[in-house]
Coordinates of C-alpha atoms in Angstrom, one line a residue:
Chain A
X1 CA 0.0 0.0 0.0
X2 CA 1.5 3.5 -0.7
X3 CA -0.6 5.2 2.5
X4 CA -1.7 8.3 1.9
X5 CA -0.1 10.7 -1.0
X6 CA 0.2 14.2 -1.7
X7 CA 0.9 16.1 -4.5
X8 CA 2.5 18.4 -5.1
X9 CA 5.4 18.8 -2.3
X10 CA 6.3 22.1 -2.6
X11 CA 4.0 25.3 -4.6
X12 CA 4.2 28.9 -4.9
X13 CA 1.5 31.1 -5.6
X14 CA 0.7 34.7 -6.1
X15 CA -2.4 36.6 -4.7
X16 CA -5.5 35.6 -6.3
X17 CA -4.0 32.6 -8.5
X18 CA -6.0 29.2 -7.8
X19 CA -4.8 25.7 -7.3
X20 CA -5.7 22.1 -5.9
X21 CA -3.8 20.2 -3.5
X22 CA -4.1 16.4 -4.6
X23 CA -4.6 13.7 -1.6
X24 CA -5.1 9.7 -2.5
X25 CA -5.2 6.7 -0.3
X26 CA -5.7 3.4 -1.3
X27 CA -6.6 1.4 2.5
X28 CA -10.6 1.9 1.8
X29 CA -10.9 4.6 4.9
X30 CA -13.9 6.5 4.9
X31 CA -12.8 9.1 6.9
X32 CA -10.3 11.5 5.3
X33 CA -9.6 15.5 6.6
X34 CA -7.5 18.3 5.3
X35 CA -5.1 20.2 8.1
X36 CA -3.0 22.8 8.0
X37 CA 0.2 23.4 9.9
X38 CA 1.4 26.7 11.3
X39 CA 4.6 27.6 13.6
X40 CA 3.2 27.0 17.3
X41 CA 0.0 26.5 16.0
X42 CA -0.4 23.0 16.0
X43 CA -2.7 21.3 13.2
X44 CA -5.9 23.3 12.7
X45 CA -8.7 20.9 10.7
X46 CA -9.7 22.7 7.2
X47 CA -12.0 20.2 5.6
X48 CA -13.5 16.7 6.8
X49 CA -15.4 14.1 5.1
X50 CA -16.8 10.9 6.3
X51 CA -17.2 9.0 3.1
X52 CA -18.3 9.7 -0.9
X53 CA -20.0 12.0 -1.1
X54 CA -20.2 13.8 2.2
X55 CA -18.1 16.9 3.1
X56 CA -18.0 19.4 6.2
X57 CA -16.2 22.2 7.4
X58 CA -13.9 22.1 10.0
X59 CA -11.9 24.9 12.1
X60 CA -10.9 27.2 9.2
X61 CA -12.9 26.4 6.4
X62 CA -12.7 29.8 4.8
X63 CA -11.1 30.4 1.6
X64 CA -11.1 26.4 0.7
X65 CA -13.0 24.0 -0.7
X66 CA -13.3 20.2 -0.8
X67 CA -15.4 17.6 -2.6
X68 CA -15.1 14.0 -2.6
X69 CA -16.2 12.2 -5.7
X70 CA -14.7 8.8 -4.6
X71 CA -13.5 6.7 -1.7
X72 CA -9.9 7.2 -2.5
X73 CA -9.6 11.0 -3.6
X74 CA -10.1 14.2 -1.3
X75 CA -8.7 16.8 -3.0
X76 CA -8.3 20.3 -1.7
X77 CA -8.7 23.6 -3.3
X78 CA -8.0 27.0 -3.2
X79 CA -10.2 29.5 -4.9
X80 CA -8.2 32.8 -4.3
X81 CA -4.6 32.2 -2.6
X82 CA -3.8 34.9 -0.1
X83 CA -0.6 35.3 1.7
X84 CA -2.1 34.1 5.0
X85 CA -3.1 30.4 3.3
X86 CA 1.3 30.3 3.3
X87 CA 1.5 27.0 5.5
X88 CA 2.5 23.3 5.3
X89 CA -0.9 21.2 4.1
X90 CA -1.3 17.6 5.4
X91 CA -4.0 15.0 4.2
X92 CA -5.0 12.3 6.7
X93 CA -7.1 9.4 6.3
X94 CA -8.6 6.9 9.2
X95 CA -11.2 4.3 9.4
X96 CA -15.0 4.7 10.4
X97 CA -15.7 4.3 13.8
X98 CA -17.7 1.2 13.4
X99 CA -14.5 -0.4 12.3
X100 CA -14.0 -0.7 16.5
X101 CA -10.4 0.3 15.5
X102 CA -8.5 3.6 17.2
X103 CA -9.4 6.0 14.7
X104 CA -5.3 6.0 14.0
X105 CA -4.9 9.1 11.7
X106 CA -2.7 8.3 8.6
X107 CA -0.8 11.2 7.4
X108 CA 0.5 11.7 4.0
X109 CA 4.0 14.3 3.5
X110 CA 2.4 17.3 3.5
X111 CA 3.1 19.9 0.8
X112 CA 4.4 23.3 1.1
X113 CA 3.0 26.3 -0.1
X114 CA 3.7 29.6 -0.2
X115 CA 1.6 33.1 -1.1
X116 CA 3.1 35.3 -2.3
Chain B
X1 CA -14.3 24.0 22.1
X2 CA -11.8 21.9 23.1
X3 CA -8.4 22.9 23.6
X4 CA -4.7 21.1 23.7
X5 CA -2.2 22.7 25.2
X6 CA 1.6 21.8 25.1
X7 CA 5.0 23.8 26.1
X8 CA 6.5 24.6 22.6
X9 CA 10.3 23.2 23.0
X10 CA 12.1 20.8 24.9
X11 CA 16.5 20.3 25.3
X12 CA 17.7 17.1 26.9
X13 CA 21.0 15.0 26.8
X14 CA 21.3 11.9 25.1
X15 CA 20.6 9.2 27.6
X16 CA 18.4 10.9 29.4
X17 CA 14.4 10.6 30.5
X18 CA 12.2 13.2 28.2
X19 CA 9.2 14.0 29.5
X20 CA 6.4 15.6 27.3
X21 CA 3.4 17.2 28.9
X22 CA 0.0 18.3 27.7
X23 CA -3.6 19.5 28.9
X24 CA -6.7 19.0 27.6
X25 CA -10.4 20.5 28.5
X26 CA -12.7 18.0 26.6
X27 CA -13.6 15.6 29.9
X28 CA -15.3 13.2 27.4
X29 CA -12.2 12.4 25.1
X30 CA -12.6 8.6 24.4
X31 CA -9.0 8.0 23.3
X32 CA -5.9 10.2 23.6
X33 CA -2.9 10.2 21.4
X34 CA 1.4 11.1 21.0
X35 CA 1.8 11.3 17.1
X36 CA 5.4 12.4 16.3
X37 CA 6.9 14.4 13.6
X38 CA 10.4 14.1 11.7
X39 CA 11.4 17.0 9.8
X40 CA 9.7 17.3 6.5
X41 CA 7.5 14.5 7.1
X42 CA 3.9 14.2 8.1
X43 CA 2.8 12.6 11.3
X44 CA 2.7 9.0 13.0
X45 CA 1.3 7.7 15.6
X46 CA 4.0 7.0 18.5
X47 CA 1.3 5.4 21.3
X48 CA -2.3 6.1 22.1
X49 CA -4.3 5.2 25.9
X50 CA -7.7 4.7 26.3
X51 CA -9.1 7.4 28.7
X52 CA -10.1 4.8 31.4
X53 CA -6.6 4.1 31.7
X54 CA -4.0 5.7 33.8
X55 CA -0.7 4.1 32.5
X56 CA 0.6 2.7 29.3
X57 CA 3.7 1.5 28.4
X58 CA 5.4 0.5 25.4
X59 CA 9.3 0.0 25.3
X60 CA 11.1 3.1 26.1
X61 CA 7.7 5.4 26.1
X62 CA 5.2 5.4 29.4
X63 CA 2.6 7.3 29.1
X64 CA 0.7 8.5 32.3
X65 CA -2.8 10.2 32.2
X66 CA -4.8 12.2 35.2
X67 CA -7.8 12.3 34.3
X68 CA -8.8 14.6 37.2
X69 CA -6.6 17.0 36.0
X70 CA -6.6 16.6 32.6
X71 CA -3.0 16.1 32.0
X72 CA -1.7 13.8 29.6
X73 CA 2.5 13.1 29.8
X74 CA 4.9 11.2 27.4
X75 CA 8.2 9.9 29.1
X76 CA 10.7 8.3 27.2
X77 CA 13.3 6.7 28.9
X78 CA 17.1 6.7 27.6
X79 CA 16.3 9.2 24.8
X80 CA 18.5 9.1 21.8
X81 CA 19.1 11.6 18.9
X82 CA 16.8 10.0 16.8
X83 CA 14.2 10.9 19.0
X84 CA 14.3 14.7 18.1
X85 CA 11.4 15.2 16.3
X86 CA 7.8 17.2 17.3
X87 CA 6.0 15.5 19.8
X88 CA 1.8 16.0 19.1
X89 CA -0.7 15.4 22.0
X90 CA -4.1 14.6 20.3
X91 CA -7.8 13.9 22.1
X92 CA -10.8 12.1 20.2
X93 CA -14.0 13.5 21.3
X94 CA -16.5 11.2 21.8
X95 CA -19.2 11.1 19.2
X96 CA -19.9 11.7 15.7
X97 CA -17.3 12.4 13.9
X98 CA -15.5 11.9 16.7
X99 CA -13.2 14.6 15.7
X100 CA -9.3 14.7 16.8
X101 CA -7.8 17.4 18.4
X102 CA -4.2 18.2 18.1
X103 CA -2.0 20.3 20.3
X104 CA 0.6 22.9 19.6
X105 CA 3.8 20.4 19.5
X106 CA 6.6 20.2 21.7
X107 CA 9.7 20.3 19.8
X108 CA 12.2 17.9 21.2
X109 CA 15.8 18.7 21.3
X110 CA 18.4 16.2 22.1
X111 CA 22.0 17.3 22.5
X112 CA 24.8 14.5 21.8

């Protein structure tokens, strides 16, 4: 299995330009979130979704949005980059609750962006 | 909401015990996590406890929860320089989407 993957590792934007941040995984979660990273900050939740289909916001919605068309895709975008979306992006992906498992969060590498 | 708080940086000496602290303010967290971060990577789960525990230990880590106080600790004995690395407290709320809460990170610092 190849976990969860990212792409792309690193971006730079300017103002106002648009993009997607990519996340796959391929162990059949249904649970899969969007976080972002800031210096002593900790991980602030974007974006959740708890299968196909079904989205919700999370901590800082504003200024992104997801959709999830599949099992296995959650992609992330951004629909007018401003300087304060600069940050370190992470996907994670975990099983549903019914699963009687953890709820162990699976993280994928994270890509960097930067706003200029 | 809830909230995870954790002291931003800790320096200690190869060989020695670390100990990593955190609070937390959500009384009905069902499980309670340490994920750890290398540089440029994302983050893995180190050891979780169930919150009607008050001990777990796994090799070198021990993790000790008061419940009553809502402090959660990470120890880990004989601490090498691999072990540098941001250490994440994380609660599960209990619940629906039974959302998980991170904490700030302590970054861990250990000196040769």
């Amino acid at each position: 299995n190849a976990g969860v993957t990212q792409t792309p590792k690193f971006q730079v934007l300017k103002t106002g330009q648009s993009m997607t941040l990519q996340c796959a995984q391929d162990m059949n979660h249904e649970y899969m979130s969007w976080y972002r990273q800031d210096p002593g900050m900790g991980l602030r939740l974007i974006h959740y979704s708890v299968g196909a289909g079904i989205t919700d916001q999370g901590e800082v919605p504003n200024g992104y949005n997801v959709s999830r068309s599949t099992t296995e895709d959650f992609p992330l975008r951004l629909l007018s980059a401003a300087p304060s979306q600069t940050s370190v992006y992470f996907c994670a992906s975990s099983y549903s609750r019914s699963s009687g498992r953890i709820n162990e969060q699976f993280f994928g590498p994270g890509t960097r962006l930067t706003v200029l | 909401g809830e909230d995870v708080e954790q002291s931003l940086f800790l320096s200690v000496r190869e060989g020695d015990s670390s100990v990593i602290n955190c609070t937390y303010t959500d009384s009905s967290s069902t499980y309670l996590y340490w994920y750890k971060q290398e540089p440029g990577a994302g983050l893995q789960l180190l050891t979780y406890i169930f919150s009607n525990m008050d001990m777990k230990q796994d090799q070198r880590l021990t993790v000790l929860l008061n419940k009553k106080d809502k402090h959660l600790s990470l120890r880990i004995a004989d601490t090498q320089t691999g072990d540098s690395a941001i250490y994440f407290c994380a609660e599960k709320e209990s619940g629906g989407y039974q959302k998980v809460t991170f904490g700030t990170g302590t970054k861990l610092q250990v000196i040769p």
